[in-house]
Coordinates of C-alpha atoms in Angstrom, one line a residue:
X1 CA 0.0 0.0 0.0
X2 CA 2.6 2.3 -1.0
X3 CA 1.8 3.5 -1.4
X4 CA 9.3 41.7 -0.9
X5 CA 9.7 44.6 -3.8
X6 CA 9.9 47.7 -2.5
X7 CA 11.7 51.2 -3.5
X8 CA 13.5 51.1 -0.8
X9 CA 14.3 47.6 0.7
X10 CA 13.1 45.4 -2.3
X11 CA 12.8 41.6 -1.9
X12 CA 10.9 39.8 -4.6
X13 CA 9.9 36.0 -5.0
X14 CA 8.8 34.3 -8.0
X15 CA 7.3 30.8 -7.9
X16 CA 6.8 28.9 -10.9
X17 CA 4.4 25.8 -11.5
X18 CA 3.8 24.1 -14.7
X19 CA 0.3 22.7 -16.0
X20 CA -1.3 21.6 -19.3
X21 CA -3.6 23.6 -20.5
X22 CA -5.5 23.4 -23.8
X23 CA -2.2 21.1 -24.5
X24 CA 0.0 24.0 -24.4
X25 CA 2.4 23.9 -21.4
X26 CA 1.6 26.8 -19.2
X27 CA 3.8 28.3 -16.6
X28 CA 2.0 30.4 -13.7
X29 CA 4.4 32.5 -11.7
X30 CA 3.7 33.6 -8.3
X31 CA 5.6 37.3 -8.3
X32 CA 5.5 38.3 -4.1
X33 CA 6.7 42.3 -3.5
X34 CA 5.9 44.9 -1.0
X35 CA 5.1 48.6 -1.9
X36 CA 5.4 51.6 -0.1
X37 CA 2.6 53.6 1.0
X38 CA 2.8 55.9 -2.0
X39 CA 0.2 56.9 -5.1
X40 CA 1.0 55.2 -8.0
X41 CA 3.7 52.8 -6.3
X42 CA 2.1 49.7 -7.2
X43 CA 1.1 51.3 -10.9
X44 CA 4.7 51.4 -12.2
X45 CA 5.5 48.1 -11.3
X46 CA 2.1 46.8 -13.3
X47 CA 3.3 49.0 -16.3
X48 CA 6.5 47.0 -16.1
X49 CA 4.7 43.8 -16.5
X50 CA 2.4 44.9 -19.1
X51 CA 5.1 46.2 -21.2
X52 CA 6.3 42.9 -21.4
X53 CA 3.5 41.4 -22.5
X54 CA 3.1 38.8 -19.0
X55 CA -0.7 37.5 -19.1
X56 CA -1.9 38.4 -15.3
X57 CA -4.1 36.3 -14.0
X58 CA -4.6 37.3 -10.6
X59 CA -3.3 40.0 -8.0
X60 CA -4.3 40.1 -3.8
X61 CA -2.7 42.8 -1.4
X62 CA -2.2 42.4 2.1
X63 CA -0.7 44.3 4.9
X64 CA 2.9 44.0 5.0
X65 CA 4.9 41.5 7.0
X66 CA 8.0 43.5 6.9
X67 CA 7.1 47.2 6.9
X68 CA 4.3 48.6 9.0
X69 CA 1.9 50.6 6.8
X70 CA 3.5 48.6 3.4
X71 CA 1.8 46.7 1.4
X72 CA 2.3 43.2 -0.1
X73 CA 1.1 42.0 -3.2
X74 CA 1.0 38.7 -4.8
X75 CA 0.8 38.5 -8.4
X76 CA -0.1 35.5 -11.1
X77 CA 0.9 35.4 -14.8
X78 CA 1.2 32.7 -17.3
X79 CA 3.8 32.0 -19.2
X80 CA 5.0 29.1 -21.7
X81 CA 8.2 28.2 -23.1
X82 CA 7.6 30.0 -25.9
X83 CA 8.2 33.8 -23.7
X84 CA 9.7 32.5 -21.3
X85 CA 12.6 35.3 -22.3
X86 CA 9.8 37.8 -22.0
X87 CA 9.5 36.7 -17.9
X88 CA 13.2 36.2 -18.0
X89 CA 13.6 40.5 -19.6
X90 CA 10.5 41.3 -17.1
X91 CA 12.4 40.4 -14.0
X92 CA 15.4 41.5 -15.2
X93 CA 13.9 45.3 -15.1
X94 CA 13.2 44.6 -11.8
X95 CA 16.2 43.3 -10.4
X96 CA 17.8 46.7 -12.3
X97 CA 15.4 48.8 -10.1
X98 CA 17.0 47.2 -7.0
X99 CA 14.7 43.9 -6.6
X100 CA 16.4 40.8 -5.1
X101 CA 14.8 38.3 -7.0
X102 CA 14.3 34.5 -6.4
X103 CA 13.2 32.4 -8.7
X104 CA 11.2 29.0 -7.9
X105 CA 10.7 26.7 -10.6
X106 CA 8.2 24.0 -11.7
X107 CA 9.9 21.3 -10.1
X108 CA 11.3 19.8 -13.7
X109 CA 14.7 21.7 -14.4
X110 CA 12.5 23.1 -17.2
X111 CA 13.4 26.9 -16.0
X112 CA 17.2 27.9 -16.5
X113 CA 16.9 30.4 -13.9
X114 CA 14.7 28.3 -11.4
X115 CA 16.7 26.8 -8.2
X116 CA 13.8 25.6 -5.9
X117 CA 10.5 24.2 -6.7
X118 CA 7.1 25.7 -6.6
X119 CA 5.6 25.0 -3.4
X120 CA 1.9 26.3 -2.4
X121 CA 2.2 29.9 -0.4
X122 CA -1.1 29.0 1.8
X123 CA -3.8 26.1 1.8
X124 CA -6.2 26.7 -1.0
X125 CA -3.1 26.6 -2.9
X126 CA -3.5 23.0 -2.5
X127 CA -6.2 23.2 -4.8
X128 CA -4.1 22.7 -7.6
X129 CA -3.0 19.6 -6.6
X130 CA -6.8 18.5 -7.4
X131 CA -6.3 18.4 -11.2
X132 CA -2.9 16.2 -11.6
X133 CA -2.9 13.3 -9.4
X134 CA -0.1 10.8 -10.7
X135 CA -3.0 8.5 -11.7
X136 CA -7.0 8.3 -11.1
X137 CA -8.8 7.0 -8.7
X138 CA -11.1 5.2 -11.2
X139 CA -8.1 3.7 -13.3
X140 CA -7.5 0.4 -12.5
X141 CA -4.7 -2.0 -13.6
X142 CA -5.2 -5.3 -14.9
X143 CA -4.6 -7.2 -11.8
X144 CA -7.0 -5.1 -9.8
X145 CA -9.7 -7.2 -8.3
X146 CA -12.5 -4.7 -9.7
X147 CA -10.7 -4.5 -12.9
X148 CA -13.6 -6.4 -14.3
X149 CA -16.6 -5.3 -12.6
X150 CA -18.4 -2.8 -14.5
X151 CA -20.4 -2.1 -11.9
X152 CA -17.4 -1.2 -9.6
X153 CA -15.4 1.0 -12.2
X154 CA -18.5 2.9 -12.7
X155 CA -18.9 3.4 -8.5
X156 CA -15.2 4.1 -8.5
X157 CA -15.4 7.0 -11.2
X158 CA -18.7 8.6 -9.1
X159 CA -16.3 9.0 -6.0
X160 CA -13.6 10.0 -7.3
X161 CA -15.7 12.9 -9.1
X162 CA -16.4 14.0 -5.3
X163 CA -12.4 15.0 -4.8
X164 CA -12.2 16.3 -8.4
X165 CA -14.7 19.3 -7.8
X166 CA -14.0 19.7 -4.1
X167 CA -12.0 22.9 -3.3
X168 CA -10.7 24.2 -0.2
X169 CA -13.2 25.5 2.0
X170 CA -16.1 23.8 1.2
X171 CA -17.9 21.1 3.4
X172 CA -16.5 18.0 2.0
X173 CA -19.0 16.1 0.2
X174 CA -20.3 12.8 2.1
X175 CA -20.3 9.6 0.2
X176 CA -23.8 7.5 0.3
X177 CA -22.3 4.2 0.6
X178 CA -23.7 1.2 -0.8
X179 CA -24.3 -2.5 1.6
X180 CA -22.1 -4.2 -0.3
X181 CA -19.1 -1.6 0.5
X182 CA -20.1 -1.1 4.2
X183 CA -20.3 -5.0 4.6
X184 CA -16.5 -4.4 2.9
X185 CA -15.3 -2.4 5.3
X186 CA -17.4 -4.3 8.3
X187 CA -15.0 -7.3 7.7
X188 CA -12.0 -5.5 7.5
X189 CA -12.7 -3.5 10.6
X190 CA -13.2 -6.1 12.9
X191 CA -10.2 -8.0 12.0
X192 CA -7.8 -5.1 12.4
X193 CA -9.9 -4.0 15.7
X194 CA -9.0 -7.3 17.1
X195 CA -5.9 -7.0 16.2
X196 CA -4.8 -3.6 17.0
X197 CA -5.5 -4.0 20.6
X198 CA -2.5 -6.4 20.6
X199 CA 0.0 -5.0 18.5
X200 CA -0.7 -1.0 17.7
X201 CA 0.9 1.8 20.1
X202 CA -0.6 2.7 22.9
X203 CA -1.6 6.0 21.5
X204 CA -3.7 4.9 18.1
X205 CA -5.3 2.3 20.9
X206 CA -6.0 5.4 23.0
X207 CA -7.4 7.3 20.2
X208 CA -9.6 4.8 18.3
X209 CA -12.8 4.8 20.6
X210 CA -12.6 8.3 20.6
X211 CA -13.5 8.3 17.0
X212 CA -15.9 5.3 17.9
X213 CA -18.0 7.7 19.8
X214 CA -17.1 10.9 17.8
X215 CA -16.5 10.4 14.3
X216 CA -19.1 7.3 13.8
X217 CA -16.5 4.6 13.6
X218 CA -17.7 0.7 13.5
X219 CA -18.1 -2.3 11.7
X220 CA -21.9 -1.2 10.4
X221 CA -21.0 2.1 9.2
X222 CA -18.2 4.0 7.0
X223 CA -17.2 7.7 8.3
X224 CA -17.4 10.3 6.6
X225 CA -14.2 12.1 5.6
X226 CA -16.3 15.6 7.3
X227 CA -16.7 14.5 10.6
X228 CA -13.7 13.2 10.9
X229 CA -12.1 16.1 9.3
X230 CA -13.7 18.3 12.3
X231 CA -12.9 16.1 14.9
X232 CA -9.4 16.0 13.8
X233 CA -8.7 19.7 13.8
X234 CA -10.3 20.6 16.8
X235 CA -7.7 17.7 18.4
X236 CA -4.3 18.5 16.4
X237 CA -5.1 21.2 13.8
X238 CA -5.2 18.4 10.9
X239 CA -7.7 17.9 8.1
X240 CA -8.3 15.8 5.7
X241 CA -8.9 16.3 1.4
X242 CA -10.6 14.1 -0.4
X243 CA -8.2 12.7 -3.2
X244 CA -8.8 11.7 -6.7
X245 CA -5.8 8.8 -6.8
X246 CA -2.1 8.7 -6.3
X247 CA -0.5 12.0 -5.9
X248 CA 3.6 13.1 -6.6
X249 CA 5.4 12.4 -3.0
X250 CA 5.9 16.1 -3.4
X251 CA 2.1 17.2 -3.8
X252 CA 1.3 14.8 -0.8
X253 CA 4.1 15.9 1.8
X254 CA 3.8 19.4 0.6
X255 CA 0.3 19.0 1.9
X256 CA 1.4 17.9 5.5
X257 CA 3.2 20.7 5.6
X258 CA -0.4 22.6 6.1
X259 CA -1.6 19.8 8.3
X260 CA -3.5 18.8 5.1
X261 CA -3.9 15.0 4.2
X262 CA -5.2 13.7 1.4
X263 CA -7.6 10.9 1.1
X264 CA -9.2 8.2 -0.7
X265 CA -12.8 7.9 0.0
X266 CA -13.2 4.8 -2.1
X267 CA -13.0 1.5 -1.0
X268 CA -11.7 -1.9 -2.0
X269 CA -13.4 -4.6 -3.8
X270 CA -15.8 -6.6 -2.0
X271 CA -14.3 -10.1 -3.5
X272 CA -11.0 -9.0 -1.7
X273 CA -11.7 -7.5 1.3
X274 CA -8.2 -8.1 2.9
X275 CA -6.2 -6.9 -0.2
X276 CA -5.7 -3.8 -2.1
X277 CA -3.6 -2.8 -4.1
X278 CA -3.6 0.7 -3.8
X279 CA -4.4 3.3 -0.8
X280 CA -8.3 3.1 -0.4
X281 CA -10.8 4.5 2.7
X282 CA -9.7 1.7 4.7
X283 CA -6.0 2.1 4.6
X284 CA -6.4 6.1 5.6
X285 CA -9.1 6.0 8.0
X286 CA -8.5 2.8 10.0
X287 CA -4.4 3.1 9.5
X288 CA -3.4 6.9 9.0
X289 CA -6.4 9.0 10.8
X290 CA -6.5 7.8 14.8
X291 CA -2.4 9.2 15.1
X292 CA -3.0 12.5 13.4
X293 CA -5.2 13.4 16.6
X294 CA -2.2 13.1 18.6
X295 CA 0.0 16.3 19.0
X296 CA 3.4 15.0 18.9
X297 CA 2.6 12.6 16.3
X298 CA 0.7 15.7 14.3
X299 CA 4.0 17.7 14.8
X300 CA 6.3 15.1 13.5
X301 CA 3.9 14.5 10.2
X302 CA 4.0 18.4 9.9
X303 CA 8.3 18.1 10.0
X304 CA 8.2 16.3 7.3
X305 CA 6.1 18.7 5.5
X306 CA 7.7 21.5 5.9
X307 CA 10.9 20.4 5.1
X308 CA 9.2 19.2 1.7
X309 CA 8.6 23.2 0.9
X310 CA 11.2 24.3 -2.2
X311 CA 13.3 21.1 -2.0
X312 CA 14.8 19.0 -4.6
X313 CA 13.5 16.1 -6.3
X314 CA 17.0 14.2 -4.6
X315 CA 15.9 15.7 -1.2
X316 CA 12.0 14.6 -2.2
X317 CA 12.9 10.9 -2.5
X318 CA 14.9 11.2 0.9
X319 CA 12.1 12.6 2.7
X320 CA 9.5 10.1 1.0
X321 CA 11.7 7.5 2.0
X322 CA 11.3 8.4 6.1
X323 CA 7.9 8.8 5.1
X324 CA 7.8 5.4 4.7
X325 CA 9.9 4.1 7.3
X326 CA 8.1 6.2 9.7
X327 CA 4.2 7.1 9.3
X328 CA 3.9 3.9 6.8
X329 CA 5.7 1.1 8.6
X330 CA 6.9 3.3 11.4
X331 CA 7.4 1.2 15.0
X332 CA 8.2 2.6 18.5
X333 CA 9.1 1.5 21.7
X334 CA 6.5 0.8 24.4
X335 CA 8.1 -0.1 27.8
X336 CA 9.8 -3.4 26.8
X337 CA 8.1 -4.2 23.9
X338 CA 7.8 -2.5 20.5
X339 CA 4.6 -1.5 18.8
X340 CA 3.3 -0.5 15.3
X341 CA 2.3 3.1 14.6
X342 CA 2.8 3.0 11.0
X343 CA -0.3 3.3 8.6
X344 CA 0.9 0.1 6.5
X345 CA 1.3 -1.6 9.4
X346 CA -1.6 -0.6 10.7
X347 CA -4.5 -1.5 7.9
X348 CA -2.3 -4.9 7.1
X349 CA -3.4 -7.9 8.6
X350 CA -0.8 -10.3 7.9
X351 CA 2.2 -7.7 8.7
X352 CA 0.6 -6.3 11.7
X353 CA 1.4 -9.5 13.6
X354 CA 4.7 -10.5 11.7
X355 CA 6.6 -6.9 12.6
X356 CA 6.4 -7.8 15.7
X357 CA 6.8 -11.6 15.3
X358 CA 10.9 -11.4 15.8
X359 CA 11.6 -12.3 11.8
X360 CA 12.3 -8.7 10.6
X361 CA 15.5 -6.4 11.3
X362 CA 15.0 -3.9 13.7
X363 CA 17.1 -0.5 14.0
X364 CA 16.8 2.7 16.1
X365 CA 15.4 5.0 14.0
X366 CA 17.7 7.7 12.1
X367 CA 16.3 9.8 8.8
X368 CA 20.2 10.3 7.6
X369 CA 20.3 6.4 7.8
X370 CA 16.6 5.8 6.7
X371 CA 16.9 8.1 4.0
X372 CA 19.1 6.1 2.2
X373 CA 17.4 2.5 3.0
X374 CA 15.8 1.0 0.0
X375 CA 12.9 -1.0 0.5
X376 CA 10.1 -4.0 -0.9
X377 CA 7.0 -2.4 -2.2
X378 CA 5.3 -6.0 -3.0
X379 CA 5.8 -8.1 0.1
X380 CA 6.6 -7.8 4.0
X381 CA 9.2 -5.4 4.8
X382 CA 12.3 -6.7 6.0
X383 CA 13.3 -4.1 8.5
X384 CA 11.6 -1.5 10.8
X385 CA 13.0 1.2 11.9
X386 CA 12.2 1.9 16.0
X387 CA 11.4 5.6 17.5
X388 CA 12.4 6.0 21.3
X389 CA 9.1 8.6 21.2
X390 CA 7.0 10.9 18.3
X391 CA 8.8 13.6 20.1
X392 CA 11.9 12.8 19.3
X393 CA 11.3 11.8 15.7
X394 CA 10.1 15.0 15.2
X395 CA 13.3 16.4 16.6
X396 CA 15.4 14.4 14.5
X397 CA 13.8 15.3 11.4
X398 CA 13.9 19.1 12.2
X399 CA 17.6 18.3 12.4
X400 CA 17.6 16.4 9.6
X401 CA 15.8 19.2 7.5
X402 CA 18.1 21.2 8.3
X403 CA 21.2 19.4 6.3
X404 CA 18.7 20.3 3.4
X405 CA 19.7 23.1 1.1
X406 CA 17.3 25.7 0.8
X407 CA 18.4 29.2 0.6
X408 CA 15.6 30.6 3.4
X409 CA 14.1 29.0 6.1
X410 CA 10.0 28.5 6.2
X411 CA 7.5 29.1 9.3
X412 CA 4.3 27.6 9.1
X413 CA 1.6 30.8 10.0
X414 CA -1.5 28.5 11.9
X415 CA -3.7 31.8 12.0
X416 CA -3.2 32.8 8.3
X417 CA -2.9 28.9 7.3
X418 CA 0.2 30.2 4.9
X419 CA 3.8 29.6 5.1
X420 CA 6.1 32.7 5.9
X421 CA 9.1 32.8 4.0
X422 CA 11.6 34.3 6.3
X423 CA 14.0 35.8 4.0
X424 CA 14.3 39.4 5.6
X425 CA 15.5 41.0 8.8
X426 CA 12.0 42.5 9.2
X427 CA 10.5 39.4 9.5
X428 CA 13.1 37.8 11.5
X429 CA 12.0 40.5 14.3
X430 CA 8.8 40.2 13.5
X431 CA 8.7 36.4 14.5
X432 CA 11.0 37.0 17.2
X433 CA 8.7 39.4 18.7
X434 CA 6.3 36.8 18.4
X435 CA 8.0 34.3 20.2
X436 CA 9.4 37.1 23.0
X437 CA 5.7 37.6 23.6
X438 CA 4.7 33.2 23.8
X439 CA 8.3 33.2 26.4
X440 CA 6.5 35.8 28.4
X441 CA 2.9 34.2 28.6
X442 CA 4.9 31.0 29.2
X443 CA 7.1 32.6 31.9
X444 CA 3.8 34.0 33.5
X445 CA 2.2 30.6 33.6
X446 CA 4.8 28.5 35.3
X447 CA 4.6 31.7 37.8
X448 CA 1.3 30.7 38.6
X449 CA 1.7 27.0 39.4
X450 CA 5.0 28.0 41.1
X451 CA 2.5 30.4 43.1
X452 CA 0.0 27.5 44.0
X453 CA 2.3 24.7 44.8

């Protein structure tokens, strides 16, 4: 189941994604600068791109993160290979009027000036993941147990329209399901119940009847990705997006990185209730749901994220891969014994109980030696890799993000739901402010209990 331009202290970013439109290869760039208060600021700047000839396809203005009283705008033009030289002569004019200017590419090399991928600036940016998945939801390969159903190709296809039109924002959509799917799901819940409360972590088995009496959870009835969704983010600050099929490993950890995860609301054919080949509604709600309502877990899922954000596709694969090792097939200690966490682990019935049967390797877990681990996708993995804690996974991969080379460090904003890109001394002091202010409710706090003990 593998699954800021100003007159004055200019700093401009450009971020690039590419997308087929109308089979021409079109090139959005994000252009981020701040303006001075002054008339007509933002009108030269606009008379720059226009000249040009840079299709805009959408502006937004904000109140400055660096300068009080600024004003930051966000602008969106297409571009294909064909002008690219027109973007290229565009910038150029404004790295002459004193812009710093930072390119982020599409992610393919395709851009000679691009040095990081596009990454989305704040969540409904995510919606553009909703139009290239790797590969549909309702196509299925020739060995697929529904491959030959009619019936089910055509049930598949309706779901999967759900996550195609769903953007963020919006309720998501509930799914009527049929008997024959809940009866699906009914047999594969109770096995992995059973199961679970021998050999999952103590916190999934902590979590699970929470979502029993919360979220609608049992063996008579599906949940619905909205409940769940709410339940969720008033726990952690997670949701969950519905998903047409298999996204990149960069469109699905660029997602955690907003405490965003994306998933399957169909289900597995009824002749095969304890196989799948791909991720379906089983696999994320019964294996990947129940640990993103714990915090530390949340936090570590969020590390990987972030350090997703603007990295390269060699850095992508490294972070995929502790992906896997961790939150798919992820174990961790538990007094003497050693427990699943991971999702894989977790909706598998036959390697639940042989992880911790004493066949595989086990290793303390390390992302610079997980990283570069290669691993089965077809049969039972032959080595774990063991967290002392969620806590200190998530410390280790903030470490390890850090060996990452990225030319600006990124803050995830949970009021705004945007990342801050922290690439001027303004909003250095501006976050450090921030946290002076946290240190001092903080130091205010532990007064208080001091007081009372």
């Amino acid at each position: 189941q593998k699954r800021s331009l100003s007159f004055v202290l200019p700093s401009t970013l450009a971020i690039s994604f590419t997308s087929i439109h109308n089979k021409v290869t079109m090139t959005r760039t994000c252009v981020m600068f701040t303006i001075k208060d002054k008339t007509g600021a933002l009108q030269d700047y606009l008379a720059t791109i226009k000249k040009h000839n840079v299709n805009m396809t959408r502006i937004e203005s904000r109140p400055s993160k660096n300068v009080a009283f600024d004003y930051d705008f966000y602008l969106d033009f297409e571009t294909t290979p064909e002008n690219e030289s027109q973007v290229e002569s565009m910038l150029s004019e404004i790295r002459d009027s004193g812009a710093v200017v930072t390119r982020i590419g599409d992610g393919d090399g395709a851009s000679k000036t691009a040095n990081l991928a596009w990454f989305p600036r704040k969540i409904s940016d995510l919606d553009e993941f909703a139009v290239k998945p790797m590969d549909f939801g309702e196509d299925l390969s020739t060995d697929h147990p529904g491959f030959t159903d009619p019936v089910y190709r055509v049930r598949r296809a309706e779901i999967v329209r759900i996550a195609q039109t769903y953007r963020h924002g919006q309720p998501i959509p509930r799914v009527e399901y049929t008997q024959t799917e809940t009866e699906t799901w009914g047999n594969v819940y109770r096995k992995l119940r059973e199961l679970s409360n021998k050999f999952a972590c103590r916190q999934y088995r902590y979590i699970f009847p929470l979502l029993e009496q919360n979220c609608g959870y049992s063996d008579k009835n599906i949940p619905q990705q909205e409940d769940i969704s709410r339940f969720l983010k008033e726990c952690t600050g997670f949701t969950l997006r519905p998903v047409q099929g298999l996204l990149s490993s960069r469109d699905f950890l660029n997602g955690l990185a907003f405490r965003v995860f994306h998933a399957t609301q169909y289900i597995r054919h009824h002749t095969s209730p304890l196989y799948t080949p791909e991720p379906d509604c089983c696999h994320e709600l019964l294996g990947h749901v129940p640990l993103f309502a714990d915090p530390d877990f949340a936090d570590f899922s969020q590390e990987i994220g972030l350090a997703s954000l603007g990295a390269s596709d060699e850095d992508i694969e490294k972070l995929s891969t502790c992906y896997w090792f961790t939150v798919e097939f992820g174990m961790c200690k538990e007094g003497d014994s050693v427990k699943a966490y991971g999702a894989g682990l977790l909706s598998s019935f036959g390697e639940l109980e042989y992880c911790v049967s004493g066949k595989p390797q086990l290793r303390p877990f390390d992302p610079m030696e997980a990283c570069r681990t290669k691993y089965p996708i077809t049969e039972y993995q032959p080595l774990y890799f063991v967290a002392d804690s969620f806590q200190s996974s998530k410390e280790k991969m903030r470490h390890f993000a850090e060996t990452m080379d990225r030319p600006f460090s990124l803050r995830y904003n949970p009021y705004t739901q945007s990342i801050d890109i922290l690439d001027t001394r303004d909003k250095l002091v501006s976050l450090a402010n921030n946290i002076k202010s946290q240190a001092s409710s903080l130091a205010s706090a532990l007064q208080k209990i001091t007081t009372l003990d």
